[in-house]
Amino acid sequence: MFSLDERVRHELDGYLHSIESMGLVDGPGVRSVVFLSGCLLRCRYCHNPDTWKEGTGTRISPQKLVDKLRRFMPYYRSGGGVTFSGGEPLLQPEFLGEALMLVRQAGIHTCIDTSGVGRADDEQYRKILAKTSLILYDVKHYLPDEYQKLTGMPMDETMRFLRIAQEMKVPMWIRHVVVPGLTDGEEHLAGLRKFVDGLSGVERVELLPYHRLGVHKYETMKLPYTLADTPVMNPDVCAGLQKKYFAEYTAK
């Protein structure tokens, strides 16, 4: 039988999909990227459908996870740290909050890569964000109808999260996937720029070119892939759009 303290700790356990020990693109510096299981969105271009299902993967306590991450401390000294991604890390708010606290106590920079669609109340979001040094905020779309077409979910939850993040003044990097025929138009990108300009604390905007590297996962999982006829986004064209619309928000 568990003692009371052991039961409390056990209830904080989370489900880990995988860890990338030396990530270079998910926040500043060299980072460990912790991919948590579960996501409510069904983005048409998602390349990780294997992270969608909740309660799958490796069950782990926050302390054991942070013990693993401590091994990479020498790499974090380059200005790096730990990024919690997914899936959607906000779907495991108790685990995420505890893990962020332990990472911060170890003197490590914390970041969450999120679409802002979790399963938490306002107070839980505030507790998580109080321990977050940087948000990588994935803007799926800035118009409610188009957002729902692209993700299968209404926009209300992500806007609730964004409102709280703005209130708490957590620095943000905005990310947006540029999909040919969907999110690469001049009018769309001008609207995205207007949306970004209406936010505070945005340090960087990253336009990410759509790719098809995860298509084989849909085939393996016998899931339909609705962008089967959509070509990949030319990285050079995407870089040109970045320069045209977000030069001031581009990393130097």
Tab-separated table of C-alpha atoms in Angstrom:
chain	number	residue	atom	x	y	z
A	1	MET	CA	0.000	0.000	0.000
A	2	PHE	CA	1.123	3.563	-0.695
A	3	SER	CA	1.570	6.033	2.147
A	4	LEU	CA	-0.324	9.342	1.841
A	5	ASP	CA	2.788	11.145	0.564
A	6	GLU	CA	3.484	8.338	-1.907
A	7	ARG	CA	-0.110	8.469	-3.188
A	8	VAL	CA	0.138	12.238	-3.715
A	9	ARG	CA	3.393	11.825	-5.618
A	10	HIS	CA	1.940	8.962	-7.640
A	11	GLU	CA	-1.026	11.123	-8.655
A	12	LEU	CA	1.427	13.656	-10.114
A	13	ASP	CA	2.873	11.064	-12.495
A	14	GLY	CA	2.715	11.930	-16.170
A	15	TYR	CA	2.888	10.102	-19.487
A	16	LEU	CA	6.029	10.634	-21.488
A	17	HIS	CA	6.160	9.990	-25.225
A	18	SER	CA	9.883	10.592	-25.718
A	19	ILE	CA	12.845	12.864	-24.937
A	20	GLU	CA	15.138	14.554	-27.442
A	21	SER	CA	18.332	15.095	-25.496
A	22	MET	CA	19.991	17.789	-27.632
A	23	GLY	CA	17.380	19.820	-29.503
A	24	LEU	CA	18.458	22.953	-31.343
A	25	VAL	CA	15.193	24.377	-32.717
A	26	ASP	CA	12.752	24.390	-29.777
A	27	GLY	CA	13.886	27.454	-27.891
A	28	PRO	CA	17.211	29.166	-27.221
A	29	GLY	CA	20.475	27.244	-26.985
A	30	VAL	CA	20.892	23.495	-26.657
A	31	ARG	CA	17.808	21.959	-25.065
A	32	SER	CA	16.259	18.758	-23.879
A	33	VAL	CA	12.808	18.491	-25.458
A	34	VAL	CA	10.299	16.495	-23.412
A	35	PHE	CA	7.418	15.212	-25.545
A	36	LEU	CA	4.328	14.441	-23.458
A	37	SER	CA	1.481	12.233	-24.655
A	38	GLY	CA	-1.963	13.500	-25.585
A	39	CYS	CA	-3.436	16.193	-27.817
A	40	LEU	CA	-7.028	17.340	-28.369
A	41	LEU	CA	-6.347	19.015	-31.726
A	42	ARG	CA	-6.315	17.152	-35.021
A	43	CYS	CA	-4.338	19.599	-37.116
A	44	ARG	CA	-4.450	18.639	-40.763
A	45	TYR	CA	-0.668	18.941	-41.116
A	46	CYS	CA	0.298	17.290	-37.805
A	47	HIS	CA	3.427	15.162	-38.200
A	48	ASN	CA	3.131	13.446	-34.795
A	49	PRO	CA	-0.240	11.638	-34.727
A	50	ASP	CA	1.455	9.039	-32.536
A	51	THR	CA	1.360	11.601	-29.689
A	52	TRP	CA	-2.419	12.181	-29.821
A	53	LYS	CA	-3.663	9.462	-27.475
A	54	GLU	CA	-3.767	10.369	-23.797
A	55	GLY	CA	-2.489	8.047	-21.073
A	56	THR	CA	0.008	6.290	-23.310
A	57	GLY	CA	3.783	6.077	-23.279
A	58	THR	CA	6.063	5.823	-20.261
A	59	ARG	CA	4.570	6.692	-16.891
A	60	ILE	CA	7.036	8.766	-14.898
A	61	SER	CA	7.144	11.016	-11.853
A	62	PRO	CA	8.242	14.656	-12.163
A	63	GLN	CA	11.237	13.975	-9.921
A	64	LYS	CA	12.449	11.002	-11.962
A	65	LEU	CA	12.092	13.016	-15.157
A	66	VAL	CA	14.113	15.905	-13.752
A	67	ASP	CA	16.755	13.474	-12.491
A	68	LYS	CA	17.144	12.326	-16.107
A	69	LEU	CA	17.342	15.894	-17.369
A	70	ARG	CA	20.046	16.857	-14.882
A	71	ARG	CA	22.477	14.654	-16.822
A	72	PHE	CA	22.485	17.234	-19.589
A	73	MET	CA	23.264	20.235	-17.355
A	74	PRO	CA	26.604	20.950	-19.085
A	75	TYR	CA	24.788	21.520	-22.391
A	76	TYR	CA	22.242	23.900	-20.863
A	77	ARG	CA	25.014	26.301	-19.837
A	78	SER	CA	25.158	27.529	-23.441
A	79	GLY	CA	21.924	29.422	-22.796
A	80	GLY	CA	19.774	26.341	-23.295
A	81	GLY	CA	17.380	24.500	-21.046
A	82	VAL	CA	14.324	22.242	-21.118
A	83	THR	CA	11.311	22.541	-23.437
A	84	PHE	CA	8.084	20.671	-22.693
A	85	SER	CA	6.297	19.774	-25.911
A	86	GLY	CA	3.984	17.058	-27.191
A	87	GLY	CA	1.400	16.223	-28.051
A	88	GLU	CA	0.180	19.046	-25.847
A	89	PRO	CA	1.900	19.505	-22.471
A	90	LEU	CA	-1.041	21.467	-21.046
A	91	LEU	CA	-3.150	18.291	-21.056
A	92	GLN	CA	-1.127	17.121	-18.046
A	93	PRO	CA	-1.258	20.291	-15.920
A	94	GLU	CA	-0.424	18.785	-12.513
A	95	PHE	CA	2.570	16.860	-13.838
A	96	LEU	CA	3.734	19.782	-15.970
A	97	GLY	CA	3.473	22.280	-13.122
A	98	GLU	CA	5.482	20.082	-10.757
A	99	ALA	CA	8.120	19.272	-13.382
A	100	LEU	CA	8.525	22.959	-14.289
A	101	MET	CA	8.976	23.830	-10.623
A	102	LEU	CA	11.696	21.196	-10.172
A	103	VAL	CA	13.466	22.259	-13.368
A	104	ARG	CA	13.444	25.889	-12.251
A	105	GLN	CA	14.726	24.910	-8.801
A	106	ALA	CA	17.657	23.227	-10.558
A	107	GLY	CA	18.484	26.581	-12.183
A	108	ILE	CA	17.444	25.484	-15.677
A	109	HIS	CA	15.619	27.691	-18.220
A	110	THR	CA	12.060	26.435	-18.852
A	111	CYS	CA	9.967	26.597	-22.003
A	112	ILE	CA	6.633	25.144	-23.112
A	113	ASP	CA	5.805	24.483	-26.760
A	114	THR	CA	2.027	24.674	-26.845
A	115	SER	CA	-1.055	25.281	-28.937
A	116	GLY	CA	-2.757	26.593	-25.801
A	117	VAL	CA	-5.417	23.876	-25.835
A	118	GLY	CA	-5.097	22.033	-22.552
A	119	ARG	CA	-7.290	20.705	-19.803
A	120	ALA	CA	-6.786	23.166	-16.982
A	121	ASP	CA	-8.617	25.951	-15.229
A	122	ASP	CA	-7.358	29.532	-15.122
A	123	GLU	CA	-5.541	29.051	-11.820
A	124	GLN	CA	-3.703	25.974	-13.090
A	125	TYR	CA	-2.615	27.888	-16.182
A	126	ARG	CA	-1.318	30.698	-13.955
A	127	LYS	CA	0.665	28.270	-11.800
A	128	ILE	CA	2.228	26.703	-14.901
A	129	LEU	CA	3.052	30.045	-16.490
A	130	ALA	CA	4.590	31.357	-13.275
A	131	LYS	CA	7.291	28.692	-13.713
A	132	THR	CA	7.704	29.181	-17.477
A	133	SER	CA	10.556	31.317	-18.832
A	134	LEU	CA	9.378	31.235	-22.460
A	135	ILE	CA	6.321	30.130	-24.447
A	136	LEU	CA	6.620	28.748	-27.955
A	137	TYR	CA	3.044	29.521	-28.960
A	138	ASP	CA	1.739	27.678	-32.011
A	139	VAL	CA	-0.717	29.892	-33.866
A	140	LYS	CA	-2.786	27.504	-35.953
A	141	HIS	CA	-4.948	30.309	-37.358
A	142	TYR	CA	-6.172	33.706	-36.147
A	143	LEU	CA	-9.739	33.431	-37.538
A	144	PRO	CA	-12.193	31.240	-35.569
A	145	ASP	CA	-13.868	29.535	-38.555
A	146	GLU	CA	-10.553	28.741	-40.261
A	147	TYR	CA	-9.041	27.617	-36.971
A	148	GLN	CA	-11.797	25.047	-36.520
A	149	LYS	CA	-11.460	23.796	-40.100
A	150	LEU	CA	-7.729	23.337	-39.611
A	151	THR	CA	-7.737	21.779	-36.126
A	152	GLY	CA	-11.191	20.277	-35.616
A	153	MET	CA	-11.646	22.331	-32.430
A	154	PRO	CA	-13.111	25.754	-31.585
A	155	MET	CA	-10.719	28.609	-30.863
A	156	ASP	CA	-12.064	29.493	-27.401
A	157	GLU	CA	-9.601	27.444	-25.333
A	158	THR	CA	-6.438	28.698	-26.995
A	159	MET	CA	-7.645	32.288	-26.639
A	160	ARG	CA	-8.311	31.723	-22.924
A	161	PHE	CA	-4.759	30.450	-22.486
A	162	LEU	CA	-3.362	33.325	-24.541
A	163	ARG	CA	-5.270	35.887	-22.466
A	164	ILE	CA	-3.737	34.518	-19.246
A	165	ALA	CA	-0.248	34.359	-20.789
A	166	GLN	CA	-0.592	38.005	-21.806
A	167	GLU	CA	-1.776	38.995	-18.325
A	168	MET	CA	1.288	37.293	-16.833
A	169	LYS	CA	3.659	38.876	-19.363
A	170	VAL	CA	5.476	35.644	-20.214
A	171	PRO	CA	7.830	36.138	-23.203
A	172	MET	CA	6.693	34.390	-26.383
A	173	TRP	CA	7.995	33.098	-29.653
A	174	ILE	CA	5.194	32.699	-32.187
A	175	ARG	CA	5.249	29.732	-34.552
A	176	HIS	CA	3.062	29.284	-37.617
A	177	VAL	CA	3.120	26.497	-40.205
A	178	VAL	CA	2.954	27.786	-43.783
A	179	VAL	CA	0.921	25.330	-45.881
A	180	PRO	CA	0.580	25.854	-49.639
A	181	GLY	CA	-2.993	26.770	-50.474
A	182	LEU	CA	-3.990	27.134	-46.828
A	183	THR	CA	-1.748	29.543	-44.927
A	184	ASP	CA	0.674	30.915	-47.519
A	185	GLY	CA	-1.472	33.660	-49.058
A	186	GLU	CA	-0.564	37.337	-48.911
A	187	GLU	CA	-3.873	38.297	-47.276
A	188	HIS	CA	-3.506	35.540	-44.694
A	189	LEU	CA	0.031	36.525	-43.725
A	190	ALA	CA	-0.870	40.205	-43.531
A	191	GLY	CA	-3.678	39.228	-41.152
A	192	LEU	CA	-1.275	37.099	-39.119
A	193	ARG	CA	1.078	40.068	-38.822
A	194	LYS	CA	-1.792	42.215	-37.535
A	195	PHE	CA	-2.686	39.492	-35.004
A	196	VAL	CA	0.930	39.281	-33.779
A	197	ASP	CA	1.243	43.073	-33.534
A	198	GLY	CA	-1.738	43.029	-31.176
A	199	LEU	CA	0.174	40.862	-28.690
A	200	SER	CA	2.732	41.939	-26.096
A	201	GLY	CA	5.973	40.189	-25.250
A	202	VAL	CA	6.538	38.605	-28.676
A	203	GLU	CA	10.291	38.247	-29.115
A	204	ARG	CA	10.321	36.214	-32.303
A	205	VAL	CA	8.055	34.877	-35.063
A	206	GLU	CA	8.995	31.694	-36.910
A	207	LEU	CA	7.242	30.735	-40.138
A	208	LEU	CA	7.712	26.981	-40.481
A	209	PRO	CA	7.517	25.394	-43.957
A	210	TYR	CA	4.999	22.570	-44.243
A	211	HIS	CA	6.597	19.161	-44.789
A	212	ARG	CA	5.380	15.587	-45.207
A	213	LEU	CA	7.839	13.786	-42.929
A	214	GLY	CA	5.093	12.304	-40.757
A	215	VAL	CA	2.843	10.962	-43.519
A	216	HIS	CA	4.120	7.410	-43.054
A	217	LYS	CA	2.771	7.466	-39.481
A	218	TYR	CA	-0.765	7.983	-40.798
A	219	GLU	CA	-0.299	5.021	-43.090
A	220	THR	CA	0.992	2.850	-40.241
A	221	MET	CA	-1.832	3.937	-37.938
A	222	LYS	CA	-4.422	3.582	-40.739
A	223	LEU	CA	-5.517	7.202	-40.386
A	224	PRO	CA	-6.674	9.429	-43.253
A	225	TYR	CA	-4.284	12.202	-44.256
A	226	THR	CA	-6.295	15.069	-45.712
A	227	LEU	CA	-3.322	16.923	-47.212
A	228	ALA	CA	-2.136	14.017	-49.333
A	229	ASP	CA	-2.278	16.163	-52.495
A	230	THR	CA	-0.632	19.229	-50.933
A	231	PRO	CA	2.994	19.851	-51.976
A	232	VAL	CA	5.666	20.650	-49.415
A	233	MET	CA	6.390	24.320	-48.810
A	234	ASN	CA	9.527	25.540	-50.534
A	235	PRO	CA	11.861	26.603	-47.676
A	236	ASP	CA	13.312	29.456	-49.738
A	237	VAL	CA	9.840	30.837	-50.490
A	238	CYS	CA	8.970	30.500	-46.809
A	239	ALA	CA	12.144	32.380	-45.870
A	240	GLY	CA	11.122	35.143	-48.282
A	241	LEU	CA	7.717	35.415	-46.582
A	242	GLN	CA	9.452	35.543	-43.218
A	243	LYS	CA	11.583	38.453	-44.405
A	244	LYS	CA	8.652	40.274	-46.001
A	245	TYR	CA	6.169	40.031	-43.127
A	246	PHE	CA	8.221	39.425	-39.989
A	247	ALA	CA	11.674	40.926	-40.528
A	248	GLU	CA	11.541	42.707	-37.167
A	249	TYR	CA	10.615	39.459	-35.423
A	250	THR	CA	13.318	37.343	-37.063
A	251	ALA	CA	16.331	36.064	-35.131
A	252	LYS	CA	19.462	37.959	-36.041
